[in-house]
């Protein structure tokens, strides 16, 4: 009797464990490990909104399984990002991970994702992410600085041909340094010269010293590659010092939330590079803006689009390949082909995992020309300039044999 | 013809040298002005800290959070509540109301939190002001969120002024002028009025002042309120030029304030102002050469001053 009772208890126990493990198998995970605190905090929030919208449109399900979104804060520190990635992979085995904006954090996490054999979308701007430090598990929708400089900076120089000497203020991180190197290469080839480059801490609050120095050196133009609150603060102070009225000014990066944090007049006349802008004249954009507004009650920005596109591409691929295994998803994404994206026809390059799309350059509108509060930019240029047209030229050399995945 | 060529050869480099010298002079002057602007704000903030320390012998760790919360309150009064004061725009209204409100709050904090532990060990005082700092910072994050918020200069002070050697934003010039005026007012109050002499006496030896029949508790209460009001005033003044609003924005300035107080001397009015200007100007110059070293520069300055004069530049104890 006693033995029978023990057997019954054990059987009941095993069946409960079995039921639980079945239930767990019905839930699959994706993770957004991003900067939710520090100077890039809001970029992480916007990126997450994009991911959530794509998931909501898919009813948080894929291949009949429920998707759960795990979030972790990198605190804008590469070691923290790597640690959180390890923790999430160990605990949840997500079928895809997403990270945005900080290239330094992104590059570190991309290497760790390779070690952990977990595919990841990394949306930093450093060219290396899908260039010299690429790997088979890493994808990106955002254009690299190479494209940003050749689209944005070239357009700026075309409009301002007299600019031959510029003063540069740059974020002291992988993306800022990469962008100024790309810009310098272009500028030198055109006979221009960067008279001084200042590297500032991320999210710097006061640029007064640099701006007074720039005014004393009297350059032909000012270039700044700062992101997040640093960009907001600097644009505001450029306007306060009257610099944008005195000389042409170009920012390598721009974004709606950054604009919303500054006086409406501040961005007027300044050129900004953006991956996407909500007034682009295409069907995808119009539909997306309407859906985003319905969900969040405001206009979307390129970071939200990056989050949405990454998640959307992964879900579409999963449906196509009918699998959530990393190997199948990676091969599926490589073979995704051309699709209608935010900037028109877009595609994923199989040999470096870069989504190729056009990059926009906008000029800050005056307050009287604005049609709505968020109408900060007039898109004045758009180009599709990516490094290395062929795999042979590319500095990205990952192992391409599928069996090595 | 030959003579002209020779003259051009001499004149060319000379003109270049002259232009470079002018550039250098204007650059140096520009950095001095910029340093003074920030230095005066920090000096004002440090003044609040130093008079509280001098009078109550307590290190107020919450000073930076008081500065930050004042900015957030000013933001609320300007952008959300739009407090109407007849004849005064919302920014100027905030500049008057917020320091008064915070000063009154300071009186309450002193009476109910500081006074009960005034004679306790220093560890208790540090724990109290440090926990106040954490509470205020978390309160900011809960009430206003962690997203950066904008704070613009008042419309009447938007634009630049040509100072011949540089152009400089009107608002920053206003900040320099108003902080100089405030420094003179505080100096007059502390040095030339009866109440000021009581405060100075309290800073020197509060027990002796009590023996002379002065209600020292009341003086302490008022001094704490005044210190908090000054911190709030420097916060509202700094708000339009201190970048987007963030809950931890007071921390950086708090550290700078401690350095200024150490450089200027504990409890010294002149020390706070001169120390503030020194820190501001040095940071302004170093940031041009190596931005990463700008924060370190003030610590070096502090180390040098303390090595040469352990009491600080104007400290008496």
PDB file of N, CA, C and O in Angstrom, chain B residues 220-266:
ATOM      1  N   UNK B 220      20.206  78.872  12.996  1.00  0.00           N
ATOM      2  CA  UNK B 220      20.518  77.659  12.219  1.00  0.00           C
ATOM      3  C   UNK B 220      19.393  77.350  11.238  1.00  0.00           C
ATOM      4  O   UNK B 220      19.629  77.026  10.075  1.00  0.00           O
ATOM      5  N   UNK B 221      18.176  77.458  11.751  1.00  0.00           N
ATOM      6  CA  UNK B 221      17.009  77.172  10.919  1.00  0.00           C
ATOM      7  C   UNK B 221      16.978  78.096   9.700  1.00  0.00           C
ATOM      8  O   UNK B 221      16.833  77.648   8.559  1.00  0.00           O
ATOM      9  N   UNK B 222      17.191  79.377   9.970  1.00  0.00           N
ATOM     10  CA  UNK B 222      17.170  80.355   8.878  1.00  0.00           C
ATOM     11  C   UNK B 222      18.327  80.104   7.904  1.00  0.00           C
ATOM     12  O   UNK B 222      18.161  80.161   6.685  1.00  0.00           O
ATOM     13  N   UNK B 223      19.508  79.803   8.456  1.00  0.00           N
ATOM     14  CA  UNK B 223      20.677  79.595   7.603  1.00  0.00           C
ATOM     15  C   UNK B 223      20.477  78.385   6.693  1.00  0.00           C
ATOM     16  O   UNK B 223      20.826  78.420   5.515  1.00  0.00           O
ATOM     17  N   UNK B 224      19.906  77.329   7.248  1.00  0.00           N
ATOM     18  CA  UNK B 224      19.654  76.142   6.421  1.00  0.00           C
ATOM     19  C   UNK B 224      18.675  76.492   5.292  1.00  0.00           C
ATOM     20  O   UNK B 224      18.905  76.150   4.126  1.00  0.00           O
ATOM     21  N   UNK B 225      17.616  77.202   5.651  1.00  0.00           N
ATOM     22  CA  UNK B 225      16.641  77.629   4.634  1.00  0.00           C
ATOM     23  C   UNK B 225      17.286  78.495   3.578  1.00  0.00           C
ATOM     24  O   UNK B 225      17.046  78.333   2.373  1.00  0.00           O
ATOM     25  N   UNK B 226      18.162  79.401   4.025  1.00  0.00           N
ATOM     26  CA  UNK B 226      18.850  80.301   3.083  1.00  0.00           C
ATOM     27  C   UNK B 226      19.757  79.495   2.142  1.00  0.00           C
ATOM     28  O   UNK B 226      19.767  79.717   0.925  1.00  0.00           O
ATOM     29  N   UNK B 227      20.484  78.537   2.714  1.00  0.00           N
ATOM     30  CA  UNK B 227      21.370  77.695   1.897  1.00  0.00           C
ATOM     31  C   UNK B 227      20.598  76.939   0.834  1.00  0.00           C
ATOM     32  O   UNK B 227      21.029  76.850  -0.331  1.00  0.00           O
ATOM     33  N   UNK B 228      19.446  76.409   1.220  1.00  0.00           N
ATOM     34  CA  UNK B 228      18.610  75.656   0.279  1.00  0.00           C
ATOM     35  C   UNK B 228      18.043  76.603  -0.787  1.00  0.00           C
ATOM     36  O   UNK B 228      18.010  76.272  -1.986  1.00  0.00           O
ATOM     37  N   UNK B 229      17.633  77.797  -0.365  1.00  0.00           N
ATOM     38  CA  UNK B 229      17.086  78.771  -1.321  1.00  0.00           C
ATOM     39  C   UNK B 229      18.148  79.177  -2.346  1.00  0.00           C
ATOM     40  O   UNK B 229      17.850  79.318  -3.542  1.00  0.00           O
ATOM     41  N   UNK B 230      19.383  79.333  -1.882  1.00  0.00           N
ATOM     42  CA  UNK B 230      20.477  79.705  -2.796  1.00  0.00           C
ATOM     43  C   UNK B 230      20.732  78.573  -3.799  1.00  0.00           C
ATOM     44  O   UNK B 230      20.941  78.817  -4.992  1.00  0.00           O
ATOM     45  N   UNK B 231      20.680  77.319  -3.300  1.00  0.00           N
ATOM     46  CA  UNK B 231      20.855  76.171  -4.207  1.00  0.00           C
ATOM     47  C   UNK B 231      19.749  76.163  -5.258  1.00  0.00           C
ATOM     48  O   UNK B 231      20.001  75.923  -6.451  1.00  0.00           O
ATOM     49  N   UNK B 232      18.525  76.450  -4.811  1.00  0.00           N
ATOM     50  CA  UNK B 232      17.386  76.467  -5.739  1.00  0.00           C
ATOM     51  C   UNK B 232      17.547  77.584  -6.774  1.00  0.00           C
ATOM     52  O   UNK B 232      17.289  77.403  -7.962  1.00  0.00           O
ATOM     53  N   UNK B 233      18.025  78.722  -6.299  1.00  0.00           N
ATOM     54  CA  UNK B 233      18.230  79.869  -7.197  1.00  0.00           C
ATOM     55  C   UNK B 233      19.271  79.526  -8.266  1.00  0.00           C
ATOM     56  O   UNK B 233      19.072  79.798  -9.462  1.00  0.00           O
ATOM     57  N   UNK B 234      20.365  78.923  -7.837  1.00  0.00           N
ATOM     58  CA  UNK B 234      21.398  78.555  -8.822  1.00  0.00           C
ATOM     59  C   UNK B 234      20.852  77.494  -9.773  1.00  0.00           C
ATOM     60  O   UNK B 234      21.185  77.499 -10.959  1.00  0.00           O
ATOM     61  N   UNK B 235      19.985  76.617  -9.272  1.00  0.00           N
ATOM     62  CA  UNK B 235      19.383  75.593 -10.137  1.00  0.00           C
ATOM     63  C   UNK B 235      18.525  76.206 -11.223  1.00  0.00           C
ATOM     64  O   UNK B 235      18.694  75.896 -12.404  1.00  0.00           O
ATOM     65  N   UNK B 236      17.629  77.116 -10.834  1.00  0.00           N
ATOM     66  CA  UNK B 236      16.735  77.722 -11.841  1.00  0.00           C
ATOM     67  C   UNK B 236      17.552  78.543 -12.842  1.00  0.00           C
ATOM     68  O   UNK B 236      17.288  78.520 -14.049  1.00  0.00           O
ATOM     69  N   UNK B 237      18.579  79.242 -12.338  1.00  0.00           N
ATOM     70  CA  UNK B 237      19.429  80.031 -13.250  1.00  0.00           C
ATOM     71  C   UNK B 237      20.183  79.133 -14.228  1.00  0.00           C
ATOM     72  O   UNK B 237      20.346  79.470 -15.403  1.00  0.00           O
ATOM     73  N   UNK B 238      20.634  77.976 -13.731  1.00  0.00           N
ATOM     74  CA  UNK B 238      21.438  77.078 -14.570  1.00  0.00           C
ATOM     75  C   UNK B 238      20.584  76.261 -15.535  1.00  0.00           C
ATOM     76  O   UNK B 238      21.091  75.776 -16.553  1.00  0.00           O
ATOM     77  N   UNK B 239      19.287  76.132 -15.217  1.00  0.00           N
ATOM     78  CA  UNK B 239      18.436  75.216 -15.991  1.00  0.00           C
ATOM     79  C   UNK B 239      18.516  75.402 -17.517  1.00  0.00           C
ATOM     80  O   UNK B 239      18.697  74.423 -18.246  1.00  0.00           O
ATOM     81  N   UNK B 240      18.417  76.619 -18.041  1.00  0.00           N
ATOM     82  CA  UNK B 240      18.427  76.740 -19.505  1.00  0.00           C
ATOM     83  C   UNK B 240      19.772  76.397 -20.166  1.00  0.00           C
ATOM     84  O   UNK B 240      19.824  76.190 -21.364  1.00  0.00           O
ATOM     85  N   UNK B 241      20.859  76.363 -19.373  1.00  0.00           N
ATOM     86  CA  UNK B 241      22.159  76.085 -19.996  1.00  0.00           C
ATOM     87  C   UNK B 241      22.777  74.778 -19.522  1.00  0.00           C
ATOM     88  O   UNK B 241      23.904  74.461 -19.858  1.00  0.00           O
ATOM     89  N   UNK B 242      22.011  74.018 -18.731  1.00  0.00           N
ATOM     90  CA  UNK B 242      22.626  72.792 -18.205  1.00  0.00           C
ATOM     91  C   UNK B 242      22.175  71.541 -18.955  1.00  0.00           C
ATOM     92  O   UNK B 242      22.251  70.445 -18.420  1.00  0.00           O
ATOM     93  N   UNK B 243      21.711  71.722 -20.174  1.00  0.00           N
ATOM     94  CA  UNK B 243      21.324  70.556 -20.969  1.00  0.00           C
ATOM     95  C   UNK B 243      19.954  70.057 -20.589  1.00  0.00           C
ATOM     96  O   UNK B 243      19.265  70.656 -19.755  1.00  0.00           O
ATOM     97  N   UNK B 244      19.570  68.927 -21.186  1.00  0.00           N
ATOM     98  CA  UNK B 244      18.249  68.383 -20.897  1.00  0.00           C
ATOM     99  C   UNK B 244      18.187  67.931 -19.437  1.00  0.00           C
ATOM    100  O   UNK B 244      19.196  67.559 -18.852  1.00  0.00           O
ATOM    101  N   UNK B 245      16.978  67.951 -18.887  1.00  0.00           N
ATOM    102  CA  UNK B 245      16.803  67.635 -17.463  1.00  0.00           C
ATOM    103  C   UNK B 245      16.863  66.120 -17.229  1.00  0.00           C
ATOM    104  O   UNK B 245      16.194  65.365 -17.928  1.00  0.00           O
ATOM    105  N   UNK B 246      17.679  65.719 -16.259  1.00  0.00           N
ATOM    106  CA  UNK B 246      17.796  64.305 -15.905  1.00  0.00           C
ATOM    107  C   UNK B 246      17.785  64.167 -14.386  1.00  0.00           C
ATOM    108  O   UNK B 246      18.309  65.044 -13.698  1.00  0.00           O
ATOM    109  N   UNK B 247      17.207  63.093 -13.853  1.00  0.00           N
ATOM    110  CA  UNK B 247      17.104  62.975 -12.390  1.00  0.00           C
ATOM    111  C   UNK B 247      18.441  63.080 -11.659  1.00  0.00           C
ATOM    112  O   UNK B 247      18.498  63.581 -10.561  1.00  0.00           O
ATOM    113  N   UNK B 248      19.534  62.614 -12.283  1.00  0.00           N
ATOM    114  CA  UNK B 248      20.817  62.610 -11.583  1.00  0.00           C
ATOM    115  C   UNK B 248      21.650  63.857 -11.871  1.00  0.00           C
ATOM    116  O   UNK B 248      22.846  63.901 -11.575  1.00  0.00           O
ATOM    117  N   UNK B 249      21.026  64.878 -12.447  1.00  0.00           N
ATOM    118  CA  UNK B 249      21.802  66.035 -12.887  1.00  0.00           C
ATOM    119  C   UNK B 249      22.466  66.801 -11.729  1.00  0.00           C
ATOM    120  O   UNK B 249      23.450  67.502 -11.945  1.00  0.00           O
ATOM    121  N   UNK B 250      21.958  66.628 -10.522  1.00  0.00           N
ATOM    122  CA  UNK B 250      22.552  67.354  -9.402  1.00  0.00           C
ATOM    123  C   UNK B 250      23.849  66.740  -8.913  1.00  0.00           C
ATOM    124  O   UNK B 250      24.672  67.409  -8.283  1.00  0.00           O
ATOM    125  N   UNK B 251      24.051  65.464  -9.211  1.00  0.00           N
ATOM    126  CA  UNK B 251      25.209  64.745  -8.655  1.00  0.00           C
ATOM    127  C   UNK B 251      26.542  65.325  -9.113  1.00  0.00           C
ATOM    128  O   UNK B 251      27.453  65.520  -8.313  1.00  0.00           O
ATOM    129  N   UNK B 252      26.654  65.593 -10.433  1.00  0.00           N
ATOM    130  CA  UNK B 252      27.918  66.119 -10.976  1.00  0.00           C
ATOM    131  C   UNK B 252      28.245  67.451 -10.304  1.00  0.00           C
ATOM    132  O   UNK B 252      29.394  67.695  -9.925  1.00  0.00           O
ATOM    133  N   UNK B 253      27.215  68.284 -10.182  1.00  0.00           N
ATOM    134  CA  UNK B 253      27.463  69.590  -9.588  1.00  0.00           C
ATOM    135  C   UNK B 253      27.742  69.497  -8.096  1.00  0.00           C
ATOM    136  O   UNK B 253      28.475  70.327  -7.557  1.00  0.00           O
ATOM    137  N   UNK B 254      27.171  68.494  -7.448  1.00  0.00           N
ATOM    138  CA  UNK B 254      27.429  68.326  -6.012  1.00  0.00           C
ATOM    139  C   UNK B 254      28.910  68.036  -5.780  1.00  0.00           C
ATOM    140  O   UNK B 254      29.539  68.618  -4.887  1.00  0.00           O
ATOM    141  N   UNK B 255      29.459  67.162  -6.622  1.00  0.00           N
ATOM    142  CA  UNK B 255      30.886  66.828  -6.477  1.00  0.00           C
ATOM    143  C   UNK B 255      31.728  68.089  -6.697  1.00  0.00           C
ATOM    144  O   UNK B 255      32.645  68.383  -5.937  1.00  0.00           O
ATOM    145  N   UNK B 256      31.367  68.849  -7.756  1.00  0.00           N
ATOM    146  CA  UNK B 256      32.095  70.092  -8.031  1.00  0.00           C
ATOM    147  C   UNK B 256      31.987  71.043  -6.835  1.00  0.00           C
ATOM    148  O   UNK B 256      32.958  71.724  -6.484  1.00  0.00           O
ATOM    149  N   UNK B 257      30.810  71.061  -6.197  1.00  0.00           N
ATOM    150  CA  UNK B 257      30.598  71.947  -5.045  1.00  0.00           C
ATOM    151  C   UNK B 257      31.516  71.585  -3.880  1.00  0.00           C
ATOM    152  O   UNK B 257      32.087  72.463  -3.237  1.00  0.00           O
ATOM    153  N   UNK B 258      31.634  70.283  -3.605  1.00  0.00           N
ATOM    154  CA  UNK B 258      32.519  69.862  -2.522  1.00  0.00           C
ATOM    155  C   UNK B 258      33.954  70.304  -2.809  1.00  0.00           C
ATOM    156  O   UNK B 258      34.672  70.752  -1.921  1.00  0.00           O
ATOM    157  N   UNK B 259      34.343  70.170  -4.084  1.00  0.00           N
ATOM    158  CA  UNK B 259      35.697  70.579  -4.471  1.00  0.00           C
ATOM    159  C   UNK B 259      35.852  72.085  -4.248  1.00  0.00           C
ATOM    160  O   UNK B 259      36.858  72.548  -3.688  1.00  0.00           O
ATOM    161  N   UNK B 260      34.846  72.848  -4.654  1.00  0.00           N
ATOM    162  CA  UNK B 260      34.909  74.311  -4.506  1.00  0.00           C
ATOM    163  C   UNK B 260      35.003  74.704  -3.031  1.00  0.00           C
ATOM    164  O   UNK B 260      35.810  75.556  -2.663  1.00  0.00           O
ATOM    165  N   UNK B 261      34.180  74.039  -2.217  1.00  0.00           N
ATOM    166  CA  UNK B 261      34.200  74.357  -0.782  1.00  0.00           C
ATOM    167  C   UNK B 261      35.577  74.031  -0.196  1.00  0.00           C
ATOM    168  O   UNK B 261      36.124  74.803   0.602  1.00  0.00           O
ATOM    169  N   UNK B 262      36.159  72.916  -0.639  1.00  0.00           N
ATOM    170  CA  UNK B 262      37.495  72.548  -0.141  1.00  0.00           C
ATOM    171  C   UNK B 262      38.536  73.552  -0.625  1.00  0.00           C
ATOM    172  O   UNK B 262      39.436  73.930   0.136  1.00  0.00           O
ATOM    173  N   UNK B 263      38.416  74.003  -1.857  1.00  0.00           N
ATOM    174  CA  UNK B 263      39.381  74.972  -2.395  1.00  0.00           C
ATOM    175  C   UNK B 263      39.216  76.325  -1.693  1.00  0.00           C
ATOM    176  O   UNK B 263      40.183  76.941  -1.245  1.00  0.00           O
ATOM    177  N   UNK B 264      37.971  76.759  -1.582  1.00  0.00           N
ATOM    178  CA  UNK B 264      37.709  78.088  -1.032  1.00  0.00           C
ATOM    179  C   UNK B 264      37.849  78.166   0.476  1.00  0.00           C
ATOM    180  O   UNK B 264      38.135  79.226   1.023  1.00  0.00           O
ATOM    181  N   UNK B 265      37.633  77.052   1.139  1.00  0.00           N
ATOM    182  CA  UNK B 265      37.677  77.048   2.600  1.00  0.00           C
ATOM    183  C   UNK B 265      36.284  76.876   3.163  1.00  0.00           C
ATOM    184  O   UNK B 265      35.361  77.575   2.734  1.00  0.00           O
ATOM    185  N   UNK B 266      36.164  75.963   4.142  1.00  0.00           N
ATOM    186  CA  UNK B 266      34.845  75.658   4.715  1.00  0.00           C
ATOM    187  C   UNK B 266      34.230  76.885   5.380  1.00  0.00           C
ATOM    188  O   UNK B 266      34.893  77.587   6.135  1.00  0.00           O
TER     189      UNK B 266
END
